[in-house]
Short mmCIF file of N, CA, C and O in Angstrom, two decimals:
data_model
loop_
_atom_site.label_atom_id
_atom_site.label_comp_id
_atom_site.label_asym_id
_atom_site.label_seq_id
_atom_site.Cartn_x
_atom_site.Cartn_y
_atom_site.Cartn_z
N UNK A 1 -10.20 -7.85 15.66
CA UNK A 1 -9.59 -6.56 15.38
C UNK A 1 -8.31 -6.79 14.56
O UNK A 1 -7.50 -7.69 14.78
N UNK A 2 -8.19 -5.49 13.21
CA UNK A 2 -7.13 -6.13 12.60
C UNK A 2 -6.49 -4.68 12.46
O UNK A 2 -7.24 -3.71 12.35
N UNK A 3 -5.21 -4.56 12.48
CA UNK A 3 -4.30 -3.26 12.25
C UNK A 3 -3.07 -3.92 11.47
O UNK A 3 -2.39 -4.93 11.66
N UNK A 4 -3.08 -2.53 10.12
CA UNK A 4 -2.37 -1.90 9.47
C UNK A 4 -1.22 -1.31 9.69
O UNK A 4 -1.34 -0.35 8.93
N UNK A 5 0.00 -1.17 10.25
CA UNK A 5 1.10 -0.04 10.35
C UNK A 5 1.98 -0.04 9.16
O UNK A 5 2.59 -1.07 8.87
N UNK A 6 2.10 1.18 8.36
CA UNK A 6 2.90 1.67 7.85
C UNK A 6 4.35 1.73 7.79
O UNK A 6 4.59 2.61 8.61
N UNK A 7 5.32 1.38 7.38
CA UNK A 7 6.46 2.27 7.43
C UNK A 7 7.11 2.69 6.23
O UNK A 7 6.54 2.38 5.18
N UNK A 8 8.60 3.60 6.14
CA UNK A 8 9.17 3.37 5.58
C UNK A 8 9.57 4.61 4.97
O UNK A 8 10.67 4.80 4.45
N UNK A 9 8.78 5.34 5.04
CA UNK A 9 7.80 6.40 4.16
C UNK A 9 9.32 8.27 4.84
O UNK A 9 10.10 8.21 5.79
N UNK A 10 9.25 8.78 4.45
CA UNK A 10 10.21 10.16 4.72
C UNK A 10 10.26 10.96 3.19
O UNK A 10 9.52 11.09 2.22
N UNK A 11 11.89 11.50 3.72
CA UNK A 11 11.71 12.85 2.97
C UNK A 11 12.66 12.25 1.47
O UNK A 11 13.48 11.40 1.84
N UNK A 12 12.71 12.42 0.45
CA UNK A 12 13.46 12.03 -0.83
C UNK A 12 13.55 13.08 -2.25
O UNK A 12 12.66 13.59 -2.93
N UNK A 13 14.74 13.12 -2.33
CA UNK A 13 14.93 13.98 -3.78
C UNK A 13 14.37 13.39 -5.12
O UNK A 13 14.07 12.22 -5.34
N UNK A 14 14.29 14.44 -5.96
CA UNK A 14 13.68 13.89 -7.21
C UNK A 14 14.67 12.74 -7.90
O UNK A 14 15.88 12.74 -7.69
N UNK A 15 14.06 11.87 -8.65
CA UNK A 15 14.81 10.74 -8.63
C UNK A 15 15.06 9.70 -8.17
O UNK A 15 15.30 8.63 -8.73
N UNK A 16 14.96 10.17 -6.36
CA UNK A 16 15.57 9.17 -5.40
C UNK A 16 14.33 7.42 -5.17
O UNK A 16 13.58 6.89 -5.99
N UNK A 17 14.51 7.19 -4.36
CA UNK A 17 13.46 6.01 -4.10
C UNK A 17 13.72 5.29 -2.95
O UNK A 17 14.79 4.97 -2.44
N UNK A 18 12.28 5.04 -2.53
CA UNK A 18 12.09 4.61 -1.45
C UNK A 18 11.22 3.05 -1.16
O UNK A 18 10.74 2.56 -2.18
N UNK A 19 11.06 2.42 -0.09
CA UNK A 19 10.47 1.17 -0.04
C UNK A 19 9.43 1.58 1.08
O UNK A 19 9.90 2.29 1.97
N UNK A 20 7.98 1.21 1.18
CA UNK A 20 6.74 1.05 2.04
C UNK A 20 6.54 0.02 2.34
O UNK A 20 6.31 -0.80 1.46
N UNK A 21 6.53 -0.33 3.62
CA UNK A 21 5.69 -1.81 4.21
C UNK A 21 4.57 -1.35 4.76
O UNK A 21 4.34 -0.19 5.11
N UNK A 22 3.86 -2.33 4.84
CA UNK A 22 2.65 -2.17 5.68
C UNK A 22 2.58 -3.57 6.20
O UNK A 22 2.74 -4.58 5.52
N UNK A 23 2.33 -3.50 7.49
CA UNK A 23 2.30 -5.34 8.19
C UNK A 23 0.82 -5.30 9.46
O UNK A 23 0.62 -4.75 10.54
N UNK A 24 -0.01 -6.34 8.45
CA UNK A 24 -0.93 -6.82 9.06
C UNK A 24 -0.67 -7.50 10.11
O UNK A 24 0.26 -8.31 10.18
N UNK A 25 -1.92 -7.07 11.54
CA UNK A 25 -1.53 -8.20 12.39
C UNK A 25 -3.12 -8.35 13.26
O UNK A 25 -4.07 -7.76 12.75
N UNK A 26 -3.33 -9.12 14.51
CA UNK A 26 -4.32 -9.37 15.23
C UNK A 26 -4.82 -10.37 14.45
O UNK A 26 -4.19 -11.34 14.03
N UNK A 27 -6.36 -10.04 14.19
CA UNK A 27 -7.30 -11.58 14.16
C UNK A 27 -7.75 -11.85 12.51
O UNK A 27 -8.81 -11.46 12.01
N UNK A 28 -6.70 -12.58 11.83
CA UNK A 28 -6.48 -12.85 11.04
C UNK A 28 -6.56 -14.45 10.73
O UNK A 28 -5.93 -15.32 11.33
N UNK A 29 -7.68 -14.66 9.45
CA UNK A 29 -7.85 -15.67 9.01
C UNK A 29 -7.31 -15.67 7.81
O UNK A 29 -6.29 -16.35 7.64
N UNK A 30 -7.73 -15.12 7.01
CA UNK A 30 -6.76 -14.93 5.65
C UNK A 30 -6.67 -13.41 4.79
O UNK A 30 -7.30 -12.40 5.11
N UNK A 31 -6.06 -13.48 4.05
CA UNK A 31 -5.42 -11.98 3.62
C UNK A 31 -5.77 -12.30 1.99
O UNK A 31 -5.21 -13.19 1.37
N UNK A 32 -6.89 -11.33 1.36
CA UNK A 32 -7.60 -11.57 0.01
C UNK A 32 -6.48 -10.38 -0.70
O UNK A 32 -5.27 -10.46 -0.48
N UNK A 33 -7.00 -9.44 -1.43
CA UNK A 33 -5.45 -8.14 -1.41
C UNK A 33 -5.31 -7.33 -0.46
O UNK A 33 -5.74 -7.04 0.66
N UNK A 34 -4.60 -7.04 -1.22
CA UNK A 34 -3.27 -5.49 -0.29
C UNK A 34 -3.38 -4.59 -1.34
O UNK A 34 -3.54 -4.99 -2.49
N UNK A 35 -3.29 -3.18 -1.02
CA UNK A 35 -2.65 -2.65 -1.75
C UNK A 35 -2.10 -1.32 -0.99
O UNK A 35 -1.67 -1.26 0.17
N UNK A 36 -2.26 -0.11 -2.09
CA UNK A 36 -2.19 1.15 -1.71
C UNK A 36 -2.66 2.01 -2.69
O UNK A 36 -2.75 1.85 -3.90
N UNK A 37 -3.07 3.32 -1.71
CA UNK A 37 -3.72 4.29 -2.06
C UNK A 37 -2.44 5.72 -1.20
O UNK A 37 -1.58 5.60 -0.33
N UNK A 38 -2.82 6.70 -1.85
CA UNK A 38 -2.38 8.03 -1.74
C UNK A 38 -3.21 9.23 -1.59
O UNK A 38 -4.32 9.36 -2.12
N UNK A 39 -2.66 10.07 -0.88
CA UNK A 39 -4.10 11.36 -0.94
C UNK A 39 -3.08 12.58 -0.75
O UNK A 39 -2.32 12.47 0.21
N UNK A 40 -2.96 13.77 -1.57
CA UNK A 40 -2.21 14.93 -1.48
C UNK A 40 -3.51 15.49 -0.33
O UNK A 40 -4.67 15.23 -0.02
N UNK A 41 -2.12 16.69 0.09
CA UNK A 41 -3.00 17.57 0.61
C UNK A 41 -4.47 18.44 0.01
O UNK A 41 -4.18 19.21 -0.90
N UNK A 42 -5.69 18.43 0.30
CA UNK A 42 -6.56 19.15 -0.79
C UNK A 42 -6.98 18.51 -2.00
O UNK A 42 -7.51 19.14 -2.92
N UNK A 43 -6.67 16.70 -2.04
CA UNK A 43 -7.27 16.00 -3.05
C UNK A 43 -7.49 14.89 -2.69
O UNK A 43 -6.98 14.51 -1.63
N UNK A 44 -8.37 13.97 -3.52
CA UNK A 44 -8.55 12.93 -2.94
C UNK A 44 -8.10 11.66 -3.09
O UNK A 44 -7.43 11.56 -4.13
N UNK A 45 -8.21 10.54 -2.39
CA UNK A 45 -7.40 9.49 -2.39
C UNK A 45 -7.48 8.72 -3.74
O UNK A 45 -8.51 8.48 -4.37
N UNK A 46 -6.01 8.33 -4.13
CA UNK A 46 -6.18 7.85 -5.06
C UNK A 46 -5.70 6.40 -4.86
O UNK A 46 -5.29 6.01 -3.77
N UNK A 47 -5.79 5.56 -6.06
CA UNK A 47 -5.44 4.40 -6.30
C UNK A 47 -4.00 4.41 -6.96
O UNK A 47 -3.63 5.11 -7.90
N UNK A 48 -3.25 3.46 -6.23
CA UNK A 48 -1.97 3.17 -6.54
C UNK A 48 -1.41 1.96 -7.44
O UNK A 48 -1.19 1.81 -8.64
N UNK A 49 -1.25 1.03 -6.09
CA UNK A 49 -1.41 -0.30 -6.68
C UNK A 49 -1.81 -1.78 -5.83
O UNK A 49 -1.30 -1.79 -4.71
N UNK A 50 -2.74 -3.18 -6.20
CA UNK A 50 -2.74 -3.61 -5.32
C UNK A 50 -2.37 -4.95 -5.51
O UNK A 50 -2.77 -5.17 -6.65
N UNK A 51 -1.77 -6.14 -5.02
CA UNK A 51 -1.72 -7.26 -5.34
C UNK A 51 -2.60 -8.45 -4.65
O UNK A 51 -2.87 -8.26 -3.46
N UNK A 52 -2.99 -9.45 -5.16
CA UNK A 52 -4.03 -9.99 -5.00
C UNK A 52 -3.23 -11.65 -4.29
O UNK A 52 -2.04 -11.93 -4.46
N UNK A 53 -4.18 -12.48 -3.56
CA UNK A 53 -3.85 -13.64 -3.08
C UNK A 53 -2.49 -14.69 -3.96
O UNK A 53 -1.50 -15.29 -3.53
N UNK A 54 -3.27 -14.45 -5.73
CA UNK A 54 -2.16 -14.73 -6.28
C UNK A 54 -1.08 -14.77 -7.32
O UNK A 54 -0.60 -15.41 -8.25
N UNK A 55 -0.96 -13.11 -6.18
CA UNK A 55 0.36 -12.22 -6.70
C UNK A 55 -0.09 -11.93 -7.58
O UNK A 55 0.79 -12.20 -8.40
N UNK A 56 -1.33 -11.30 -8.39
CA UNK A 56 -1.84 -10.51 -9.37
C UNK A 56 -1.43 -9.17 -9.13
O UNK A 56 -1.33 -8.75 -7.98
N UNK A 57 -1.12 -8.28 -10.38
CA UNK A 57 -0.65 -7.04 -9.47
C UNK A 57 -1.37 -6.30 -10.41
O UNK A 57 -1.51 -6.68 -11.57
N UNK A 58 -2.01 -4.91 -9.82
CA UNK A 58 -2.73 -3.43 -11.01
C UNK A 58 -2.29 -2.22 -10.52
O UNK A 58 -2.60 -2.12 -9.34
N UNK A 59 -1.76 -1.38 -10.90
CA UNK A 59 -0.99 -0.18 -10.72
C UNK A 59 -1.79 0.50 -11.58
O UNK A 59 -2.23 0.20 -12.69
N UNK A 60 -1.93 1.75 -10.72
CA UNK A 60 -2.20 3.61 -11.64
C UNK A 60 -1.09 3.48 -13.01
O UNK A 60 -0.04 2.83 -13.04
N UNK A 61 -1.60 4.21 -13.96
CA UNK A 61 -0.70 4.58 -14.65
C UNK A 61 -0.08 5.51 -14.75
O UNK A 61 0.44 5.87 -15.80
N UNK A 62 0.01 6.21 -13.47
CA UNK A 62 0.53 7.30 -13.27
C UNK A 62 1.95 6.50 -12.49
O UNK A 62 3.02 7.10 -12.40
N UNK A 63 1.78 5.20 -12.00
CA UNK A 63 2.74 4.98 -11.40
C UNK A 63 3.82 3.38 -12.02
O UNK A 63 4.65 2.68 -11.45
N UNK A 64 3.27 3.39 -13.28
CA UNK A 64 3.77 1.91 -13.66
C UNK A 64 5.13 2.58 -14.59
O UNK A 64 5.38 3.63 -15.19
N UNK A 65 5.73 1.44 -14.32
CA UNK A 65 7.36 1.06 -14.92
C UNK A 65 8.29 1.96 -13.59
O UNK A 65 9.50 2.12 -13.48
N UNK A 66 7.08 2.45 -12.64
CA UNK A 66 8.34 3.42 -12.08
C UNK A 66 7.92 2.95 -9.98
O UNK A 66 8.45 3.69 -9.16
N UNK A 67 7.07 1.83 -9.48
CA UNK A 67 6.47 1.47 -8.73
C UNK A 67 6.03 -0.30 -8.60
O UNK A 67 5.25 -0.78 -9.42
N UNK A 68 6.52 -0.96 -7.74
CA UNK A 68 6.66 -2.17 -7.65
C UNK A 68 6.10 -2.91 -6.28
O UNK A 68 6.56 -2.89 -5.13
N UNK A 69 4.80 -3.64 -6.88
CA UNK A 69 4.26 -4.23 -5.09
C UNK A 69 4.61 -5.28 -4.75
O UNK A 69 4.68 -6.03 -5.72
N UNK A 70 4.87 -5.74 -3.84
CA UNK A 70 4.65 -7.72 -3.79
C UNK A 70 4.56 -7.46 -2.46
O UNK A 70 4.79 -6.42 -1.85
N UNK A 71 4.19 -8.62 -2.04
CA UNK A 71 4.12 -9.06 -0.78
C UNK A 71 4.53 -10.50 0.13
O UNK A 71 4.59 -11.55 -0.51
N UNK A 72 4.76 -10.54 1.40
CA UNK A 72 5.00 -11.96 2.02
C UNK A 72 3.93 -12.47 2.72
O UNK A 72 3.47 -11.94 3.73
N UNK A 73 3.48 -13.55 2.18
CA UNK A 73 1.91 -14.01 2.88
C UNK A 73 2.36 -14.42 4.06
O UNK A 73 1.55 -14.46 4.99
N UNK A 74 3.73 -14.80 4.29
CA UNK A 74 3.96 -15.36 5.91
C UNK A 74 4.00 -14.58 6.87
O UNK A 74 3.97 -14.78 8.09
N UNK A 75 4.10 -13.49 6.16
CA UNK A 75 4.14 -12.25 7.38
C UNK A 75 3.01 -11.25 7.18
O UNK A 75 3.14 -10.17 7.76
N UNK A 76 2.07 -11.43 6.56
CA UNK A 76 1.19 -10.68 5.86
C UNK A 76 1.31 -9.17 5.84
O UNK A 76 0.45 -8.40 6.27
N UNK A 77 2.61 -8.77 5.21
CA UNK A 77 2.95 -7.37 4.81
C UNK A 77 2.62 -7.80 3.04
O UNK A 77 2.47 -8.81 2.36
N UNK A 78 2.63 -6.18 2.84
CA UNK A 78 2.70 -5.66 1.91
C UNK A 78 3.41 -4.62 1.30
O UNK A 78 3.10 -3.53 1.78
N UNK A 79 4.41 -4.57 0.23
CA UNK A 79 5.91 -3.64 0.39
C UNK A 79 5.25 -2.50 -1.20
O UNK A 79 4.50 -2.72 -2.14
N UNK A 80 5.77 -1.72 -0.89
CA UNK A 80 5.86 -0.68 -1.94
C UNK A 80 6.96 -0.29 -2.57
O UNK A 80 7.27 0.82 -2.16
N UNK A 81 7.90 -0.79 -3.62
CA UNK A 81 8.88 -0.35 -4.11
C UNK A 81 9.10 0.80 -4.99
O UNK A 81 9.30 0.43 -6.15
N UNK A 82 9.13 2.21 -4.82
CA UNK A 82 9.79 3.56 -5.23
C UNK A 82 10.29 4.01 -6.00
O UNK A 82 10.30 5.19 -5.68
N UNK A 83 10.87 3.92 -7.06
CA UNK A 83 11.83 4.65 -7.97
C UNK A 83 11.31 5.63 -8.85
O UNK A 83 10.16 5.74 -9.28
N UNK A 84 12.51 6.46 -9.10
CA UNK A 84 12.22 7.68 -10.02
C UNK A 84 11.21 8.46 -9.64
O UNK A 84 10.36 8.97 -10.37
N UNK A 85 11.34 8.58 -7.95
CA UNK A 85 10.32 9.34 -7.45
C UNK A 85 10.09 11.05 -8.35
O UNK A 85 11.07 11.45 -8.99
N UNK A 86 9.10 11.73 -8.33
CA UNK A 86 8.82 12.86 -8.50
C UNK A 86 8.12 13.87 -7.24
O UNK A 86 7.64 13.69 -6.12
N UNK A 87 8.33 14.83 -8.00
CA UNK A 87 7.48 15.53 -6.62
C UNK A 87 5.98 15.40 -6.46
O UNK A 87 5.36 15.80 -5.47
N UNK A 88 5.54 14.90 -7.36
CA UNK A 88 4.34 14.82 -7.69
C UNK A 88 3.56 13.86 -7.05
O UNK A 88 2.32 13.82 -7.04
N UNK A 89 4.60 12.83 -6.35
CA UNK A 89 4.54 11.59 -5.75
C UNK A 89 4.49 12.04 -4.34
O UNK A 89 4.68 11.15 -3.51
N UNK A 90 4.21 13.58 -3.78
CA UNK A 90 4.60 13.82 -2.31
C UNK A 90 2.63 13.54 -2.43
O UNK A 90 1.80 13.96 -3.24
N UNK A 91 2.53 12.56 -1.07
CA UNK A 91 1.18 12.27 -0.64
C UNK A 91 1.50 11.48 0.58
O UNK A 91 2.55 10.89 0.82
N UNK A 92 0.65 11.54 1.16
CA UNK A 92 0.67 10.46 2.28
C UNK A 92 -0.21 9.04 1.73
O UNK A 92 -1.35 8.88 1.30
N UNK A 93 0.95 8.13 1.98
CA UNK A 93 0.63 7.09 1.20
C UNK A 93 -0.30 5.44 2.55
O UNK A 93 0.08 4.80 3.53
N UNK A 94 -1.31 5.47 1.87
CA UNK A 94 -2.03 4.43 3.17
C UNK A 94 -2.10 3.21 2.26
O UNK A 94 -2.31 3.14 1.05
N UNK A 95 -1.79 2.03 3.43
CA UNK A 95 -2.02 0.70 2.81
C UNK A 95 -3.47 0.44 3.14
O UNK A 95 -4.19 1.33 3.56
N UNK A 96 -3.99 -1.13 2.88
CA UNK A 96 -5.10 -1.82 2.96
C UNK A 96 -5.28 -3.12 2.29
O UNK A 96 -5.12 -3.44 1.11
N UNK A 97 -5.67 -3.81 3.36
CA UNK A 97 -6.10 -5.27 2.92
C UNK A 97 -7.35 -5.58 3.35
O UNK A 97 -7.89 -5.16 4.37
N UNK A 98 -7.90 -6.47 2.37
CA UNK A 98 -9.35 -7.40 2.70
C UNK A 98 -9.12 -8.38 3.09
O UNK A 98 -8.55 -9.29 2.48
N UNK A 99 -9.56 -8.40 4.30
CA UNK A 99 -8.92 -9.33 5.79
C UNK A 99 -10.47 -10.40 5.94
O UNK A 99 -11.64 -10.07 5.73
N UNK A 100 -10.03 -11.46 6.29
CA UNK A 100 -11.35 -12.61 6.91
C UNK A 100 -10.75 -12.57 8.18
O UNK A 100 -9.53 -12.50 8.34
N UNK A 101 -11.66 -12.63 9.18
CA UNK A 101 -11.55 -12.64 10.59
C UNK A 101 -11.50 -14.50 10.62
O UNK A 101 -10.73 -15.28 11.20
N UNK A 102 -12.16 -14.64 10.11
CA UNK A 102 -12.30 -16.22 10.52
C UNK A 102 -13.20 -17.50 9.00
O UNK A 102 -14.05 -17.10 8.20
N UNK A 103 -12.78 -18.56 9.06
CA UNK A 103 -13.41 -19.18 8.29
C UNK A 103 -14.97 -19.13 7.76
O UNK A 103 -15.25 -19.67 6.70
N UNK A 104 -16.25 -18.28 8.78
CA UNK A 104 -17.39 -17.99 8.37
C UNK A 104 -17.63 -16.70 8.22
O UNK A 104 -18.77 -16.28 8.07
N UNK A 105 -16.30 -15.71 8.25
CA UNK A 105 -16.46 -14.40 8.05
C UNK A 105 -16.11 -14.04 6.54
O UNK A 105 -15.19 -14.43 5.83
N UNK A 106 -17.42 -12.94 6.23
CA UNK A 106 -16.92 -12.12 4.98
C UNK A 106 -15.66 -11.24 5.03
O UNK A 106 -15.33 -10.77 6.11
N UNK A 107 -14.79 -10.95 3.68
CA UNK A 107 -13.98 -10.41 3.95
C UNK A 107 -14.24 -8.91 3.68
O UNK A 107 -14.63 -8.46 2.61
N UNK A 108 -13.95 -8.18 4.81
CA UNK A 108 -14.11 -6.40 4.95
C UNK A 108 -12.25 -6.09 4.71
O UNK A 108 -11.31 -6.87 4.82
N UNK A 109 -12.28 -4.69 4.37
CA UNK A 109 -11.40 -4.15 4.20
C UNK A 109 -10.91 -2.89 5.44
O UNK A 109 -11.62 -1.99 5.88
N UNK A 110 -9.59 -3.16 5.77
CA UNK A 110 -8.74 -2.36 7.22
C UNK A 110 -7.67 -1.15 6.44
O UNK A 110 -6.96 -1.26 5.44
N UNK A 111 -7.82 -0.36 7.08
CA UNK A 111 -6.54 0.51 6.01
C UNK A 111 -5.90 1.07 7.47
O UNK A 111 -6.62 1.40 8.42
N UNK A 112 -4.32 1.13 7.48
CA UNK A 112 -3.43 1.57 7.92
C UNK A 112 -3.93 3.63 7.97
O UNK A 112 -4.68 4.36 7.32
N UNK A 113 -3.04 3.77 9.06
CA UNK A 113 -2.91 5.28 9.38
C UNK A 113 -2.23 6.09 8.26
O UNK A 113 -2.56 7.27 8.26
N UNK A 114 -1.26 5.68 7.19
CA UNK A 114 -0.70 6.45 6.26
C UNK A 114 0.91 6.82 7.17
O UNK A 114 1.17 7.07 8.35
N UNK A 115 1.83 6.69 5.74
CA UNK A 115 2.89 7.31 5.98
C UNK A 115 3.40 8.30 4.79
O UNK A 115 3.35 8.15 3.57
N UNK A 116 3.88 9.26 5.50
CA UNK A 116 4.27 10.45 4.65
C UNK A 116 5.64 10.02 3.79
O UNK A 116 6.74 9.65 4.18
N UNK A 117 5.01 10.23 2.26
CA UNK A 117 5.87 10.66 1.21
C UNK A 117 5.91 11.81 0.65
O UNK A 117 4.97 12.34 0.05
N UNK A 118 7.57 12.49 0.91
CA UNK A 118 7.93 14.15 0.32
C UNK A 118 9.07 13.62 -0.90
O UNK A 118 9.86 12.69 -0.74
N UNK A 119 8.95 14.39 -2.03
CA UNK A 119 9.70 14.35 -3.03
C UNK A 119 10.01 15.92 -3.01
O UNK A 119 9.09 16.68 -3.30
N UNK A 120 10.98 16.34 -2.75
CA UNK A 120 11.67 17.63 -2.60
C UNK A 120 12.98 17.53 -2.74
O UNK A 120 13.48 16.46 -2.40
N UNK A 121 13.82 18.53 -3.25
CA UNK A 121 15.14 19.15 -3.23
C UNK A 121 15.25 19.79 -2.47
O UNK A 121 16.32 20.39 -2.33
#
């Protein structure tokens, strides 16, 4: 069993910026990517950005020059860096990694519960 938690995530003015973790934990053999996805209310989830075993990174272009991923393999999080938020950016934002349970396991993919991002004045 492998879980996702979120954090980081609240309320922010236009402009402002914020940081997302997400930290893998339980039965963990190795960690293939991470990334994140978003879903507004009434639409569907989209693709954000994800980084790969090594440190490859692909971002929406809805979100590049203004959105920054990396991650710490020792702790197997995955961070979301924020700026020049818009309102447009209000979604609840969920992580996910393709997790190996163990050396003869394929790797499946776990996604976190989501944490709420508001871009409001």
């Amino acid at each position: 069993q492998v879980q996702l938690v979120e954090s980081g995530g609240g309320l922010v003015q236009p402009g402002g910026s914020l940081r997302l973790s997400c930290a893998a934990s339980g039965s963990i053999f190795s960690i293939n990517a991470m990334g994140w996805y978003r879903q507004a209310p009434g639409k569907q989830r989209d693709f954000i950005a994800s980084i790969g075993s090594g440190d490859n990174t692909n971002y929406a272009d809805s979100v590049k020059g203004r959105f920054s991923i990396s991650r710490d393999s020792g702790k197997n999080t995955v961070y979301l860096q924020m700026v020049s938020l818009k309102p447009e950016d209000t979604a609840v934002y969920l992580c996910y990694a393709n997790v190996r349970t163990s050396r003869f396991s394929s790797s499946s993919t776990t996604w976190g519960q989501g944490t709420q991002v508001t871009v409001s004045s």
